Amino acid sequence: KNQVEQSPQSLIILEGKNCTLQCNYTVSPFSNLRWYKQDTGRGPVSLTIMTFSENTKSNGRYTATLDADTKQSSLHITASQLSDSASYICVVSADSGYALNFGKGTSLLVTP
Amino acid sequence: DVKVTQSSRYLVKRTGEKVFLECVQDMDHENMFWYRQDPGLGLRLIYFSYDVKMKEKGDIPEGYSVSREKKERFSLILESASTNQTSMYLCASSLGAETTYEQYFGPGTRLTVT
């Protein structure tokens, strides 16, 4: 069964600090992995997408890494801002069909 | 910019009512999706459509139906709303069916069934 597990479930950090969110998956055969950011009361917005051959992708202060051998990904946020407070969702796709496998998300709170 | 709009941000309905949730996208996307999002469960696919008048069941289609009469509009219908359908409903659209195409999400409709 295709599964996507995210950790931690929630995280509180001080503004300006860095943090790393984790995503482990069992989706096979692997096609691509996205990280989405979902602000409270809004729909998710894509931050990065990585395919099998990519092991890192940056979008401003967000850097995603992928280890396809261990089936792990991380999202690193540098110099956090209050606006980074959101839920971050890892989404993994298999190499066939249309289905997206969603993680349950990590809820991040950045405090002043 | 892709824009996906949903007809209501908040909706309160009674058990047994027929409920229509509307979604409109303005980027001529072929594919449209309906998800529900519940705490601790993440997003789950209800239905998707890859063309006008075409639809496919997702993971949890029971109790729902959909309609796509025009390319830009995808409707989710709860034939007889029940309390276990209280949830956040998210619509999305994408240019292509392959998962490498990004899905663009609407703001969501928070539905409460009493």
mmCIF file of N, CA and C in Angstrom, chain A residues 3-111:
data_model
loop_
_atom_site.group_PDB
_atom_site.id
_atom_site.type_symbol
_atom_site.label_atom_id
_atom_site.label_comp_id
_atom_site.label_asym_id
_atom_site.label_seq_id
_atom_site.Cartn_x
_atom_site.Cartn_y
_atom_site.Cartn_z
ATOM 1 N N GLN A 3 2.083 4.661 0.970
ATOM 2 C CA GLN A 3 1.910 5.491 2.152
ATOM 3 C C GLN A 3 2.927 6.605 2.172
ATOM 4 N N VAL A 4 2.517 7.720 2.788
ATOM 5 C CA VAL A 4 3.392 8.877 2.964
ATOM 6 C C VAL A 4 3.279 9.303 4.424
ATOM 7 N N GLU A 5 4.406 9.262 5.130
ATOM 8 C CA GLU A 5 4.432 9.598 6.553
ATOM 9 C C GLU A 5 5.259 10.854 6.757
ATOM 10 N N GLN A 6 4.704 11.818 7.488
ATOM 11 C CA GLN A 6 5.420 13.056 7.745
ATOM 12 C C GLN A 6 5.698 13.212 9.232
ATOM 13 N N SER A 7 6.836 13.831 9.505
ATOM 14 C CA SER A 7 7.180 14.121 10.901
ATOM 15 C C SER A 7 7.952 15.437 10.972
ATOM 16 N N PRO A 8 7.857 16.158 12.081
ATOM 17 C CA PRO A 8 6.913 15.894 13.157
ATOM 18 C C PRO A 8 5.487 16.270 12.756
ATOM 19 N N GLN A 9 4.534 15.948 13.586
ATOM 20 C CA GLN A 9 3.141 16.307 13.300
ATOM 21 C C GLN A 9 2.963 17.811 13.429
ATOM 22 N N SER A 10 3.657 18.397 14.414
ATOM 23 C CA SER A 10 3.610 19.841 14.603
ATOM 24 C C SER A 10 4.935 20.325 15.148
ATOM 25 N N LEU A 11 5.192 21.613 14.949
ATOM 26 C CA LEU A 11 6.483 22.186 15.286
ATOM 27 C C LEU A 11 6.303 23.656 15.592
ATOM 28 N N ILE A 12 6.958 24.109 16.656
ATOM 29 C CA ILE A 12 6.952 25.532 17.006
ATOM 30 C C ILE A 12 8.402 26.011 17.035
ATOM 31 N N ILE A 13 8.683 27.089 16.286
ATOM 32 C CA ILE A 13 10.047 27.633 16.268
ATOM 33 C C ILE A 13 9.997 29.144 16.398
ATOM 34 N N LEU A 14 11.121 29.711 16.802
ATOM 35 C CA LEU A 14 11.219 31.166 16.900
ATOM 36 C C LEU A 14 11.540 31.757 15.536
ATOM 37 N N GLU A 15 10.995 32.921 15.293
ATOM 38 C CA GLU A 15 11.273 33.655 14.065
ATOM 39 C C GLU A 15 12.776 33.797 13.874
ATOM 40 N N GLY A 16 13.222 33.549 12.647
ATOM 41 C CA GLY A 16 14.638 33.662 12.333
ATOM 42 C C GLY A 16 15.393 32.343 12.398
ATOM 43 N N LYS A 17 14.812 31.365 13.082
ATOM 44 C CA LYS A 17 15.461 30.059 13.190
ATOM 45 C C LYS A 17 15.187 29.207 11.948
ATOM 46 N N ASN A 18 16.025 28.194 11.771
ATOM 47 C CA ASN A 18 15.841 27.231 10.688
ATOM 48 C C ASN A 18 15.077 26.014 11.199
ATOM 49 N N CYS A 19 14.465 25.271 10.289
ATOM 50 C CA CYS A 19 13.821 24.016 10.680
ATOM 51 C C CYS A 19 13.809 23.064 9.488
ATOM 52 N N THR A 20 13.631 21.782 9.811
ATOM 53 C CA THR A 20 13.581 20.750 8.780
ATOM 54 C C THR A 20 12.401 19.837 9.035
ATOM 55 N N LEU A 21 11.619 19.619 7.994
ATOM 56 C CA LEU A 21 10.466 18.732 8.057
ATOM 57 C C LEU A 21 10.790 17.470 7.263
ATOM 58 N N GLN A 22 10.266 16.341 7.733
ATOM 59 C CA GLN A 22 10.615 15.061 7.135
ATOM 60 C C GLN A 22 9.419 14.405 6.451
ATOM 61 N N CYS A 23 9.730 13.622 5.414
ATOM 62 C CA CYS A 23 8.706 12.873 4.694
ATOM 63 C C CYS A 23 9.302 11.526 4.289
ATOM 64 N N ASN A 24 8.681 10.443 4.727
ATOM 65 C CA ASN A 24 9.079 9.093 4.324
ATOM 66 C C ASN A 24 7.936 8.481 3.538
ATOM 67 N N TYR A 25 8.260 7.739 2.494
ATOM 68 C CA TYR A 25 7.197 7.197 1.654
ATOM 69 C C TYR A 25 7.499 5.761 1.250
ATOM 70 N N THR A 26 6.424 5.070 0.878
ATOM 71 C CA THR A 26 6.567 3.698 0.378
ATOM 72 C C THR A 26 5.999 3.587 -1.028
ATOM 73 N N VAL A 27 5.713 4.725 -1.659
ATOM 74 C CA VAL A 27 5.105 4.738 -2.984
ATOM 75 C C VAL A 27 6.070 4.136 -4.006
ATOM 76 N N SER A 28 5.556 3.205 -4.791
ATOM 77 C CA SER A 28 6.384 2.540 -5.782
ATOM 78 C C SER A 28 5.543 2.105 -6.979
ATOM 79 N N PRO A 29 6.062 2.201 -8.192
ATOM 80 C CA PRO A 29 7.301 2.858 -8.558
ATOM 81 C C PRO A 29 7.176 4.370 -8.474
ATOM 82 N N PHE A 30 8.243 5.000 -8.042
ATOM 83 C CA PHE A 30 8.229 6.429 -7.748
ATOM 84 C C PHE A 30 8.242 7.257 -9.028
ATOM 85 N N SER A 31 7.448 8.341 -9.038
ATOM 86 C CA SER A 31 7.470 9.271 -10.154
ATOM 87 C C SER A 31 7.992 10.634 -9.717
ATOM 88 N N ASN A 32 7.320 11.255 -8.754
ATOM 89 C CA ASN A 32 7.740 12.577 -8.325
ATOM 90 C C ASN A 32 7.236 12.862 -6.922
ATOM 91 N N LEU A 33 7.828 13.862 -6.307
ATOM 92 C CA LEU A 33 7.459 14.254 -4.945
ATOM 93 C C LEU A 33 7.339 15.766 -4.905
ATOM 94 N N ARG A 34 6.218 16.229 -4.363
ATOM 95 C CA ARG A 34 5.984 17.663 -4.200
ATOM 96 C C ARG A 34 5.853 18.009 -2.739
ATOM 97 N N TRP A 35 6.259 19.214 -2.406
ATOM 98 C CA TRP A 35 5.935 19.815 -1.132
ATOM 99 C C TRP A 35 4.948 20.954 -1.396
ATOM 100 N N TYR A 36 3.852 20.934 -0.634
ATOM 101 C CA TYR A 36 2.850 21.991 -0.710
ATOM 102 C C TYR A 36 2.837 22.750 0.617
ATOM 103 N N LYS A 37 2.533 24.038 0.535
ATOM 104 C CA LYS A 37 2.301 24.855 1.722
ATOM 105 C C LYS A 37 0.820 25.220 1.754
ATOM 106 N N GLN A 38 0.188 25.006 2.900
ATOM 107 C CA GLN A 38 -1.221 25.355 3.033
ATOM 108 C C GLN A 38 -1.411 26.312 4.196
ATOM 109 N N ASP A 39 -1.709 27.556 3.882
ATOM 110 C CA ASP A 39 -2.046 28.521 4.924
ATOM 111 C C ASP A 39 -3.422 28.202 5.479
ATOM 112 N N THR A 40 -3.656 28.594 6.716
ATOM 113 C CA THR A 40 -4.931 28.319 7.371
ATOM 114 C C THR A 40 -6.080 28.894 6.551
ATOM 115 N N GLY A 41 -7.071 28.052 6.264
ATOM 116 C CA GLY A 41 -8.241 28.516 5.526
ATOM 117 C C GLY A 41 -8.021 28.710 4.037
ATOM 118 N N ARG A 42 -6.897 28.233 3.524
ATOM 119 C CA ARG A 42 -6.596 28.375 2.096
ATOM 120 C C ARG A 42 -6.289 27.007 1.490
ATOM 121 N N GLY A 43 -6.259 26.947 0.160
ATOM 122 C CA GLY A 43 -5.860 25.725 -0.506
ATOM 123 C C GLY A 43 -4.349 25.585 -0.544
ATOM 124 N N PRO A 44 -3.847 24.366 -0.725
ATOM 125 C CA PRO A 44 -2.398 24.149 -0.803
ATOM 126 C C PRO A 44 -1.792 24.810 -2.034
ATOM 127 N N VAL A 45 -0.545 25.246 -1.883
ATOM 128 C CA VAL A 45 0.204 25.849 -2.988
ATOM 129 C C VAL A 45 1.532 25.110 -3.112
ATOM 130 N N SER A 46 1.888 24.722 -4.337
ATOM 131 C CA SER A 46 3.101 23.955 -4.554
ATOM 132 C C SER A 46 4.356 24.794 -4.294
ATOM 133 N N LEU A 47 5.300 24.201 -3.553
ATOM 134 C CA LEU A 47 6.590 24.851 -3.304
ATOM 135 C C LEU A 47 7.672 24.298 -4.229
ATOM 136 N N THR A 48 7.749 22.968 -4.308
ATOM 137 C CA THR A 48 8.782 22.332 -5.132
ATOM 138 C C THR A 48 8.255 21.016 -5.663
ATOM 139 N N ILE A 49 8.844 20.561 -6.763
ATOM 140 C CA ILE A 49 8.607 19.218 -7.265
ATOM 141 C C ILE A 49 9.955 18.611 -7.608
ATOM 142 N N MET A 50 10.131 17.331 -7.262
ATOM 143 C CA MET A 50 11.368 16.631 -7.596
ATOM 144 C C MET A 50 11.037 15.292 -8.228
ATOM 145 N N THR A 51 11.753 14.967 -9.289
ATOM 146 C CA THR A 51 11.633 13.659 -9.908
ATOM 147 C C THR A 51 12.781 12.774 -9.435
ATOM 148 N N PHE A 52 12.812 11.562 -9.957
ATOM 149 C CA PHE A 52 13.754 10.554 -9.461
ATOM 150 C C PHE A 52 15.201 11.022 -9.531
ATOM 151 N N SER A 53 15.528 11.748 -10.585
ATOM 152 C CA SER A 53 16.932 12.101 -10.813
ATOM 153 C C SER A 53 17.388 13.346 -10.056
ATOM 154 N N GLU A 54 16.452 14.019 -9.389
ATOM 155 C CA GLU A 54 16.795 15.249 -8.674
ATOM 156 C C GLU A 54 16.925 14.958 -7.199
ATOM 157 N N ASN A 55 17.954 15.490 -6.559
ATOM 158 C CA ASN A 55 18.077 15.261 -5.126
ATOM 159 C C ASN A 55 17.995 16.537 -4.306
ATOM 160 N N THR A 56 17.872 17.683 -4.972
ATOM 161 C CA THR A 56 17.648 18.913 -4.238
ATOM 162 C C THR A 56 16.978 19.938 -5.142
ATOM 163 N N LYS A 57 16.109 20.743 -4.542
ATOM 164 C CA LYS A 57 15.400 21.788 -5.275
ATOM 165 C C LYS A 57 15.108 22.919 -4.321
ATOM 166 N N SER A 58 15.397 24.129 -4.741
ATOM 167 C CA SER A 58 15.189 25.293 -3.873
ATOM 168 C C SER A 58 14.126 26.219 -4.423
ATOM 169 N N ASN A 59 13.446 26.890 -3.520
ATOM 170 C CA ASN A 59 12.464 27.909 -3.856
ATOM 171 C C ASN A 59 12.584 28.982 -2.771
ATOM 172 N N GLY A 60 13.455 29.943 -3.023
ATOM 173 C CA GLY A 60 13.693 30.978 -2.016
ATOM 174 C C GLY A 60 14.315 30.383 -0.771
ATOM 175 N N ARG A 61 13.654 30.601 0.362
ATOM 176 C CA ARG A 61 14.178 30.076 1.631
ATOM 177 C C ARG A 61 13.814 28.611 1.868
ATOM 178 N N TYR A 62 13.120 28.015 0.951
ATOM 179 C CA TYR A 62 12.715 26.614 1.063
ATOM 180 C C TYR A 62 13.646 25.754 0.206
ATOM 181 N N THR A 63 14.199 24.701 0.807
ATOM 182 C CA THR A 63 15.032 23.760 0.074
ATOM 183 C C THR A 63 14.550 22.347 0.364
ATOM 184 N N ALA A 64 14.185 21.639 -0.688
ATOM 185 C CA ALA A 64 13.733 20.260 -0.545
ATOM 186 C C ALA A 64 14.845 19.331 -1.003
ATOM 187 N N THR A 65 14.976 18.211 -0.307
ATOM 188 C CA THR A 65 15.933 17.180 -0.710
ATOM 189 C C THR A 65 15.194 15.866 -0.896
ATOM 190 N N LEU A 66 15.764 15.019 -1.715
ATOM 191 C CA LEU A 66 15.151 13.722 -1.987
ATOM 192 C C LEU A 66 16.229 12.656 -2.032
ATOM 193 N N ASP A 67 16.026 11.586 -1.282
ATOM 194 C CA ASP A 67 16.874 10.401 -1.367
ATOM 195 C C ASP A 67 15.969 9.262 -1.824
ATOM 196 N N ALA A 68 16.014 8.980 -3.118
ATOM 197 C CA ALA A 68 15.122 7.977 -3.681
ATOM 198 C C ALA A 68 15.500 6.566 -3.226
ATOM 199 N N ASP A 69 16.735 6.364 -2.818
ATOM 200 C CA ASP A 69 17.147 5.042 -2.355
ATOM 201 C C ASP A 69 16.524 4.703 -1.010
ATOM 202 N N THR A 70 16.533 5.673 -0.094
ATOM 203 C CA THR A 70 15.951 5.449 1.225
ATOM 204 C C THR A 70 14.492 5.889 1.283
ATOM 205 N N LYS A 71 13.989 6.477 0.184
ATOM 206 C CA LYS A 71 12.592 6.930 0.102
ATOM 207 C C LYS A 71 12.298 7.955 1.188
ATOM 208 N N GLN A 72 13.166 8.949 1.242
ATOM 209 C CA GLN A 72 13.005 10.009 2.219
ATOM 210 C C GLN A 72 13.173 11.365 1.544
ATOM 211 N N SER A 73 12.412 12.331 2.040
ATOM 212 C CA SER A 73 12.560 13.702 1.584
ATOM 213 C C SER A 73 12.520 14.610 2.794
ATOM 214 N N SER A 74 13.147 15.765 2.662
ATOM 215 C CA SER A 74 13.066 16.757 3.720
ATOM 216 C C SER A 74 12.820 18.126 3.104
ATOM 217 N N LEU A 75 12.196 18.985 3.888
ATOM 218 C CA LEU A 75 11.992 20.375 3.499
ATOM 219 C C LEU A 75 12.654 21.235 4.559
ATOM 220 N N HIS A 76 13.659 21.991 4.143
ATOM 221 C CA HIS A 76 14.405 22.843 5.061
ATOM 222 C C HIS A 76 13.975 24.289 4.851
ATOM 223 N N ILE A 77 13.613 24.934 5.936
ATOM 224 C CA ILE A 77 13.216 26.349 5.872
ATOM 225 C C ILE A 77 14.300 27.162 6.580
ATOM 226 N N THR A 78 14.842 28.109 5.871
ATOM 227 C CA THR A 78 15.934 28.933 6.403
ATOM 228 C C THR A 78 15.407 30.281 6.864
ATOM 229 N N ALA A 79 15.936 30.738 7.982
ATOM 230 C CA ALA A 79 15.590 32.072 8.496
ATOM 231 C C ALA A 79 14.074 32.276 8.489
ATOM 232 N N SER A 80 13.391 31.484 9.271
ATOM 233 C CA SER A 80 11.928 31.452 9.242
ATOM 234 C C SER A 80 11.316 32.830 9.502
ATOM 235 N N GLN A 81 10.142 33.017 8.893
ATOM 236 C CA GLN A 81 9.370 34.246 9.066
ATOM 237 C C GLN A 81 7.988 33.885 9.590
ATOM 238 N N LEU A 82 7.308 34.869 10.165
ATOM 239 C CA LEU A 82 5.968 34.602 10.706
ATOM 240 C C LEU A 82 5.043 34.048 9.628
ATOM 241 N N SER A 83 5.251 34.492 8.397
ATOM 242 C CA SER A 83 4.401 34.040 7.289
ATOM 243 C C SER A 83 4.646 32.581 6.894
ATOM 244 N N ASP A 84 5.678 31.977 7.449
ATOM 245 C CA ASP A 84 5.914 30.553 7.192
ATOM 246 C C ASP A 84 4.978 29.671 8.015
ATOM 247 N N SER A 85 4.276 30.256 8.960
ATOM 248 C CA SER A 85 3.311 29.491 9.763
ATOM 249 C C SER A 85 2.241 28.930 8.842
ATOM 250 N N ALA A 86 2.172 27.611 8.769
ATOM 251 C CA ALA A 86 1.273 26.944 7.814
ATOM 252 C C ALA A 86 1.393 25.446 8.020
ATOM 253 N N SER A 87 0.616 24.711 7.249
ATOM 254 C CA SER A 87 0.769 23.266 7.183
ATOM 255 C C SER A 87 1.563 22.935 5.922
ATOM 256 N N TYR A 88 2.520 22.022 6.046
ATOM 257 C CA TYR A 88 3.354 21.636 4.906
ATOM 258 C C TYR A 88 3.060 20.175 4.583
ATOM 259 N N ILE A 89 2.661 19.943 3.359
ATOM 260 C CA ILE A 89 2.164 18.636 2.947
ATOM 261 C C ILE A 89 3.095 18.032 1.905
ATOM 262 N N CYS A 90 3.495 16.805 2.148
ATOM 263 C CA CYS A 90 4.332 16.047 1.218
ATOM 264 C C CYS A 90 3.404 15.187 0.348
ATOM 265 N N VAL A 91 3.588 15.227 -0.952
ATOM 266 C CA VAL A 91 2.725 14.509 -1.883
ATOM 267 C C VAL A 91 3.597 13.692 -2.828
ATOM 268 N N VAL A 92 3.379 12.397 -2.864
ATOM 269 C CA VAL A 92 4.217 11.501 -3.666
ATOM 270 C C VAL A 92 3.365 10.808 -4.719
ATOM 271 N N SER A 93 3.873 10.767 -5.944
ATOM 272 C CA SER A 93 3.139 10.151 -7.049
ATOM 273 C C SER A 93 3.857 8.911 -7.538
ATOM 274 N N ALA A 94 3.049 7.916 -7.900
ATOM 275 C CA ALA A 94 3.597 6.704 -8.494
ATOM 276 C C ALA A 94 3.780 6.916 -9.988
ATOM 277 N N ASP A 95 4.552 6.027 -10.575
ATOM 278 C CA ASP A 95 4.891 6.182 -11.986
ATOM 279 C C ASP A 95 3.823 5.617 -12.900
ATOM 280 N N SER A 96 2.592 5.714 -12.491
ATOM 281 C CA SER A 96 1.487 5.277 -13.338
ATOM 282 C C SER A 96 0.224 5.898 -12.801
ATOM 283 N N GLY A 97 -0.697 6.223 -13.688
ATOM 284 C CA GLY A 97 -1.975 6.740 -13.232
ATOM 285 C C GLY A 97 -1.919 8.183 -12.812
ATOM 286 N N TYR A 98 -2.975 8.593 -12.181
ATOM 287 C CA TYR A 98 -3.186 9.992 -11.855
ATOM 288 C C TYR A 98 -3.078 10.268 -10.365
ATOM 289 N N ALA A 99 -3.037 9.196 -9.564
ATOM 290 C CA ALA A 99 -3.257 9.354 -8.129
ATOM 291 C C ALA A 99 -2.097 10.045 -7.439
ATOM 292 N N LEU A 100 -2.437 10.948 -6.529
ATOM 293 C CA LEU A 100 -1.480 11.582 -5.637
ATOM 294 C C LEU A 100 -1.631 10.951 -4.261
ATOM 295 N N ASN A 101 -0.505 10.679 -3.613
ATOM 296 C CA ASN A 101 -0.529 10.134 -2.254
ATOM 297 C C ASN A 101 -0.111 11.251 -1.306
ATOM 298 N N PHE A 102 -1.056 11.687 -0.487
ATOM 299 C CA PHE A 102 -0.841 12.834 0.391
ATOM 300 C C PHE A 102 -0.395 12.392 1.769
ATOM 301 N N GLY A 103 0.599 13.080 2.304
ATOM 302 C CA GLY A 103 0.896 12.962 3.722
ATOM 303 C C GLY A 103 -0.118 13.764 4.523
ATOM 304 N N LYS A 104 -0.114 13.576 5.830
ATOM 305 C CA LYS A 104 -1.084 14.262 6.680
ATOM 306 C C LYS A 104 -0.632 15.674 7.037
ATOM 307 N N GLY A 105 0.597 15.996 6.702
ATOM 308 C CA GLY A 105 1.076 17.351 6.902
ATOM 309 C C GLY A 105 1.795 17.567 8.224
ATOM 310 N N THR A 106 2.660 18.577 8.222
ATOM 311 C CA THR A 106 3.303 19.068 9.439
ATOM 312 C C THR A 106 2.823 20.491 9.655
ATOM 313 N N SER A 107 2.293 20.756 10.838
ATOM 314 C CA SER A 107 1.820 22.090 11.166
ATOM 315 C C SER A 107 2.949 22.880 11.811
ATOM 316 N N LEU A 108 3.359 23.950 11.157
ATOM 317 C CA LEU A 108 4.471 24.771 11.637
ATOM 318 C C LEU A 108 3.946 26.092 12.163
ATOM 319 N N LEU A 109 4.372 26.449 13.362
ATOM 320 C CA LEU A 109 4.057 27.754 13.938
ATOM 321 C C LEU A 109 5.353 28.489 14.213
ATOM 322 N N VAL A 110 5.488 29.661 13.608
ATOM 323 C CA VAL A 110 6.650 30.515 13.834
ATOM 324 C C VAL A 110 6.221 31.644 14.760
ATOM 325 N N THR A 111 6.892 31.758 15.892
ATOM 326 C CA THR A 111 6.515 32.763 16.893
ATOM 327 C C THR A 111 7.532 33.892 16.961
#
